Amino acid sequence: MERLETKGIGAPVAAPKGARSATEGAGAGATATVEVVAKARRRRFSAEYKARILREADACAGSGQIGALLRREGLYSSHLTTWRGHRARGALEALAVKKRGKKPARDARDRELARLARENARLRRKLAQAEAVIEVQKKLSEILGIPLDSPGRDESEE
């Protein structure tokens, strides 16, 4: 008996002799169960877990052992790469789970410090601009031959 299979949309196509269907070897009435999660959740790994996996990966000597470890734990090779980089930069603290998202609000002291730093930078820019204007005025008065009063003299002293 020849089986017919469909390719995409359209008429059935004859399957090659000896080919098996997807459910043929699984037994009668076998269905594949696939769990579909409504919303994917980001996995979080503790620092101890990361350190344990890195120790196990470092202990792997034979060919394919790291792959077997990754399959057993459900991890990707990029996890190992990232965790090794974190470990090289700062040991266990770097492996700790970092909270994602918006950072917590700063306290009043931090806000005041930031405000004062901005004001200081603004005043420094303003001072540099004023000094540049004074230098231009000095050069202009020198070119025009206008004598400048000394900074210590006041008009009321004349």
PDB file of C-alpha atoms in Angstrom:
ATOM      1  CA  MET A   1       0.000   0.000   0.000  1.00  0.00           C
ATOM      2  CA  GLU A   2       1.416   3.357  -1.019  1.00  0.00           C
ATOM      3  CA  ARG A   3       1.104   6.308   1.376  1.00  0.00           C
ATOM      4  CA  LEU A   4       0.406   9.816   0.220  1.00  0.00           C
ATOM      5  CA  GLU A   5       1.910  12.826   1.946  1.00  0.00           C
ATOM      6  CA  THR A   6       1.182  16.472   1.408  1.00  0.00           C
ATOM      7  CA  LYS A   7       3.867  19.029   0.784  1.00  0.00           C
ATOM      8  CA  GLY A   8       2.634  22.405   1.929  1.00  0.00           C
ATOM      9  CA  ILE A   9      -0.654  23.404   0.364  1.00  0.00           C
ATOM     10  CA  GLY A  10      -1.836  21.430  -2.571  1.00  0.00           C
ATOM     11  CA  ALA A  11      -2.297  17.897  -3.794  1.00  0.00           C
ATOM     12  CA  PRO A  12      -0.881  14.892  -1.974  1.00  0.00           C
ATOM     13  CA  VAL A  13       2.472  13.589  -3.168  1.00  0.00           C
ATOM     14  CA  ALA A  14       3.530   9.947  -3.094  1.00  0.00           C
ATOM     15  CA  ALA A  15       6.075   9.198  -0.382  1.00  0.00           C
ATOM     16  CA  PRO A  16       9.194   7.301  -1.422  1.00  0.00           C
ATOM     17  CA  LYS A  17       9.171   3.551  -0.740  1.00  0.00           C
ATOM     18  CA  GLY A  18      10.580   2.678   2.660  1.00  0.00           C
ATOM     19  CA  ALA A  19       9.902   6.111   4.114  1.00  0.00           C
ATOM     20  CA  ARG A  20       8.276   6.298   7.521  1.00  0.00           C
ATOM     21  CA  SER A  21       5.717   8.722   8.764  1.00  0.00           C
ATOM     22  CA  ALA A  22       6.340  10.813  11.878  1.00  0.00           C
ATOM     23  CA  THR A  23       3.963   8.745  14.045  1.00  0.00           C
ATOM     24  CA  GLU A  24       4.613   5.314  12.553  1.00  0.00           C
ATOM     25  CA  GLY A  25       7.378   4.195  14.965  1.00  0.00           C
ATOM     26  CA  ALA A  26       5.684   5.599  18.056  1.00  0.00           C
ATOM     27  CA  GLY A  27       2.847   3.115  18.140  1.00  0.00           C
ATOM     28  CA  ALA A  28      -0.833   3.426  17.505  1.00  0.00           C
ATOM     29  CA  GLY A  29      -2.471   6.589  18.717  1.00  0.00           C
ATOM     30  CA  ALA A  30       0.764   8.120  20.022  1.00  0.00           C
ATOM     31  CA  THR A  31       0.808  11.874  20.180  1.00  0.00           C
ATOM     32  CA  ALA A  32       3.666  14.185  21.046  1.00  0.00           C
ATOM     33  CA  THR A  33       3.005  16.385  24.041  1.00  0.00           C
ATOM     34  CA  VAL A  34       4.458  19.831  23.808  1.00  0.00           C
ATOM     35  CA  GLU A  35       4.255  22.155  26.754  1.00  0.00           C
ATOM     36  CA  VAL A  36       3.642  25.724  25.695  1.00  0.00           C
ATOM     37  CA  VAL A  37       4.190  28.354  28.332  1.00  0.00           C
ATOM     38  CA  ALA A  38       1.969  31.414  28.040  1.00  0.00           C
ATOM     39  CA  LYS A  39       4.803  33.851  28.712  1.00  0.00           C
ATOM     40  CA  ALA A  40       8.484  32.999  28.773  1.00  0.00           C
ATOM     41  CA  ARG A  41      10.226  33.810  32.027  1.00  0.00           C
ATOM     42  CA  ARG A  42      13.876  34.740  32.275  1.00  0.00           C
ATOM     43  CA  ARG A  43      15.822  32.164  34.221  1.00  0.00           C
ATOM     44  CA  ARG A  44      17.858  33.339  37.190  1.00  0.00           C
ATOM     45  CA  PHE A  45      20.853  31.423  38.445  1.00  0.00           C
ATOM     46  CA  SER A  46      22.319  31.862  41.927  1.00  0.00           C
ATOM     47  CA  ALA A  47      25.993  32.646  42.389  1.00  0.00           C
ATOM     48  CA  GLU A  48      26.539  29.245  44.041  1.00  0.00           C
ATOM     49  CA  TYR A  49      24.945  27.446  41.095  1.00  0.00           C
ATOM     50  CA  LYS A  50      27.092  29.357  38.601  1.00  0.00           C
ATOM     51  CA  ALA A  51      30.247  28.633  40.596  1.00  0.00           C
ATOM     52  CA  ARG A  52      29.349  24.911  40.819  1.00  0.00           C
ATOM     53  CA  ILE A  53      28.725  24.671  37.071  1.00  0.00           C
ATOM     54  CA  LEU A  54      31.991  26.470  36.319  1.00  0.00           C
ATOM     55  CA  ARG A  55      33.885  24.051  38.602  1.00  0.00           C
ATOM     56  CA  GLU A  56      32.253  21.096  36.843  1.00  0.00           C
ATOM     57  CA  ALA A  57      33.022  22.568  33.408  1.00  0.00           C
ATOM     58  CA  ASP A  58      36.652  23.189  34.399  1.00  0.00           C
ATOM     59  CA  ALA A  59      36.901  19.559  35.554  1.00  0.00           C
ATOM     60  CA  CYS A  60      35.685  18.228  32.192  1.00  0.00           C
ATOM     61  CA  ALA A  61      38.631  16.740  30.341  1.00  0.00           C
ATOM     62  CA  GLY A  62      37.202  14.405  27.724  1.00  0.00           C
ATOM     63  CA  SER A  63      35.712  15.283  24.408  1.00  0.00           C
ATOM     64  CA  GLY A  64      31.991  16.030  24.649  1.00  0.00           C
ATOM     65  CA  GLN A  65      31.863  16.229  28.438  1.00  0.00           C
ATOM     66  CA  ILE A  66      31.123  19.956  28.489  1.00  0.00           C
ATOM     67  CA  GLY A  67      28.354  19.437  25.946  1.00  0.00           C
ATOM     68  CA  ALA A  68      26.872  16.689  28.109  1.00  0.00           C
ATOM     69  CA  LEU A  69      27.046  18.975  31.153  1.00  0.00           C
ATOM     70  CA  LEU A  70      25.300  21.782  29.264  1.00  0.00           C
ATOM     71  CA  ARG A  71      22.562  19.441  28.007  1.00  0.00           C
ATOM     72  CA  ARG A  72      22.039  17.959  31.469  1.00  0.00           C
ATOM     73  CA  GLU A  73      21.685  21.407  33.045  1.00  0.00           C
ATOM     74  CA  GLY A  74      19.750  22.949  30.139  1.00  0.00           C
ATOM     75  CA  LEU A  75      22.359  25.667  29.575  1.00  0.00           C
ATOM     76  CA  TYR A  76      24.022  27.240  26.565  1.00  0.00           C
ATOM     77  CA  SER A  77      27.739  27.650  25.932  1.00  0.00           C
ATOM     78  CA  SER A  78      27.222  31.417  26.071  1.00  0.00           C
ATOM     79  CA  HIS A  79      26.275  31.022  29.752  1.00  0.00           C
ATOM     80  CA  LEU A  80      29.689  29.509  30.448  1.00  0.00           C
ATOM     81  CA  THR A  81      31.459  32.217  28.475  1.00  0.00           C
ATOM     82  CA  THR A  82      29.647  35.016  30.294  1.00  0.00           C
ATOM     83  CA  TRP A  83      30.076  33.438  33.718  1.00  0.00           C
ATOM     84  CA  ARG A  84      33.796  32.827  33.133  1.00  0.00           C
ATOM     85  CA  GLY A  85      34.233  36.487  32.225  1.00  0.00           C
ATOM     86  CA  HIS A  86      32.392  37.547  35.373  1.00  0.00           C
ATOM     87  CA  ARG A  87      34.500  35.174  37.451  1.00  0.00           C
ATOM     88  CA  ALA A  88      37.706  36.605  35.983  1.00  0.00           C
ATOM     89  CA  ARG A  89      36.593  40.145  36.818  1.00  0.00           C
ATOM     90  CA  GLY A  90      35.435  39.634  40.355  1.00  0.00           C
ATOM     91  CA  ALA A  91      34.913  36.100  41.679  1.00  0.00           C
ATOM     92  CA  LEU A  92      31.664  35.188  43.414  1.00  0.00           C
ATOM     93  CA  GLU A  93      30.235  38.707  43.730  1.00  0.00           C
ATOM     94  CA  ALA A  94      30.295  39.081  39.952  1.00  0.00           C
ATOM     95  CA  LEU A  95      28.314  35.859  39.580  1.00  0.00           C
ATOM     96  CA  ALA A  96      25.495  37.070  41.831  1.00  0.00           C
ATOM     97  CA  VAL A  97      22.129  37.758  40.238  1.00  0.00           C
ATOM     98  CA  LYS A  98      21.766  41.412  39.330  1.00  0.00           C
ATOM     99  CA  LYS A  99      18.359  43.031  39.498  1.00  0.00           C
ATOM    100  CA  ARG A 100      17.115  44.128  36.102  1.00  0.00           C
ATOM    101  CA  GLY A 101      15.019  47.158  35.325  1.00  0.00           C
ATOM    102  CA  LYS A 102      14.740  50.651  36.701  1.00  0.00           C
ATOM    103  CA  LYS A 103      17.235  51.559  39.397  1.00  0.00           C
ATOM    104  CA  PRO A 104      15.939  52.537  42.833  1.00  0.00           C
ATOM    105  CA  ALA A 105      15.318  56.203  43.542  1.00  0.00           C
ATOM    106  CA  ARG A 106      18.228  58.151  44.962  1.00  0.00           C
ATOM    107  CA  ASP A 107      17.978  59.634  48.419  1.00  0.00           C
ATOM    108  CA  ALA A 108      17.809  63.401  49.117  1.00  0.00           C
ATOM    109  CA  ARG A 109      21.550  63.699  49.760  1.00  0.00           C
ATOM    110  CA  ASP A 110      22.424  62.179  46.388  1.00  0.00           C
ATOM    111  CA  ARG A 111      19.930  64.425  44.600  1.00  0.00           C
ATOM    112  CA  GLU A 112      21.380  67.510  46.312  1.00  0.00           C
ATOM    113  CA  LEU A 113      24.918  66.442  45.396  1.00  0.00           C
ATOM    114  CA  ALA A 114      23.926  66.003  41.745  1.00  0.00           C
ATOM    115  CA  ARG A 115      22.154  69.389  41.713  1.00  0.00           C
ATOM    116  CA  LEU A 116      25.208  71.130  43.205  1.00  0.00           C
ATOM    117  CA  ALA A 117      27.527  69.442  40.703  1.00  0.00           C
ATOM    118  CA  ARG A 118      25.342  70.657  37.809  1.00  0.00           C
ATOM    119  CA  GLU A 119      25.240  74.175  39.244  1.00  0.00           C
ATOM    120  CA  ASN A 120      29.012  74.165  39.736  1.00  0.00           C
ATOM    121  CA  ALA A 121      29.564  73.118  36.109  1.00  0.00           C
ATOM    122  CA  ARG A 122      27.143  75.823  34.905  1.00  0.00           C
ATOM    123  CA  LEU A 123      28.917  78.521  36.929  1.00  0.00           C
ATOM    124  CA  ARG A 124      32.333  77.400  35.670  1.00  0.00           C
ATOM    125  CA  ARG A 125      31.113  77.745  32.066  1.00  0.00           C
ATOM    126  CA  LYS A 126      29.701  81.186  32.835  1.00  0.00           C
ATOM    127  CA  LEU A 127      32.995  82.266  34.482  1.00  0.00           C
ATOM    128  CA  ALA A 128      35.031  81.080  31.490  1.00  0.00           C
ATOM    129  CA  GLN A 129      32.738  83.057  29.173  1.00  0.00           C
ATOM    130  CA  ALA A 130      33.033  86.199  31.330  1.00  0.00           C
ATOM    131  CA  GLU A 131      36.844  85.910  31.412  1.00  0.00           C
ATOM    132  CA  ALA A 132      36.896  85.591  27.617  1.00  0.00           C
ATOM    133  CA  VAL A 133      34.771  88.763  27.290  1.00  0.00           C
ATOM    134  CA  ILE A 134      37.121  90.660  29.637  1.00  0.00           C
ATOM    135  CA  GLU A 135      40.155  89.578  27.596  1.00  0.00           C
ATOM    136  CA  VAL A 136      38.496  90.820  24.411  1.00  0.00           C
ATOM    137  CA  GLN A 137      37.667  94.143  26.094  1.00  0.00           C
ATOM    138  CA  LYS A 138      41.302  94.551  27.212  1.00  0.00           C
ATOM    139  CA  LYS A 139      42.606  93.888  23.702  1.00  0.00           C
ATOM    140  CA  LEU A 140      40.049  96.265  22.176  1.00  0.00           C
ATOM    141  CA  SER A 141      40.927  99.075  24.598  1.00  0.00           C
ATOM    142  CA  GLU A 142      44.639  98.523  23.868  1.00  0.00           C
ATOM    143  CA  ILE A 143      44.005  98.751  20.104  1.00  0.00           C
ATOM    144  CA  LEU A 144      41.866 101.878  20.479  1.00  0.00           C
ATOM    145  CA  GLY A 145      44.299 103.433  22.940  1.00  0.00           C
ATOM    146  CA  ILE A 146      41.775 103.797  25.738  1.00  0.00           C
ATOM    147  CA  PRO A 147      43.485 103.603  29.133  1.00  0.00           C
ATOM    148  CA  LEU A 148      42.023 101.129  31.581  1.00  0.00           C
ATOM    149  CA  ASP A 149      41.501 102.052  35.208  1.00  0.00           C
ATOM    150  CA  SER A 150      43.437  99.913  37.638  1.00  0.00           C
ATOM    151  CA  PRO A 151      41.203  97.448  39.474  1.00  0.00           C
ATOM    152  CA  GLY A 152      41.981  99.039  42.866  1.00  0.00           C
ATOM    153  CA  ARG A 153      40.804 102.547  41.915  1.00  0.00           C
ATOM    154  CA  ASP A 154      37.200 103.616  42.316  1.00  0.00           C
ATOM    155  CA  GLU A 155      35.508 106.589  40.572  1.00  0.00           C
ATOM    156  CA  SER A 156      34.634 108.178  43.924  1.00  0.00           C
ATOM    157  CA  GLU A 157      38.371 108.502  44.791  1.00  0.00           C
ATOM    158  CA  GLU A 158      39.034 111.014  41.938  1.00  0.00           C
TER     159      GLU A 158
END
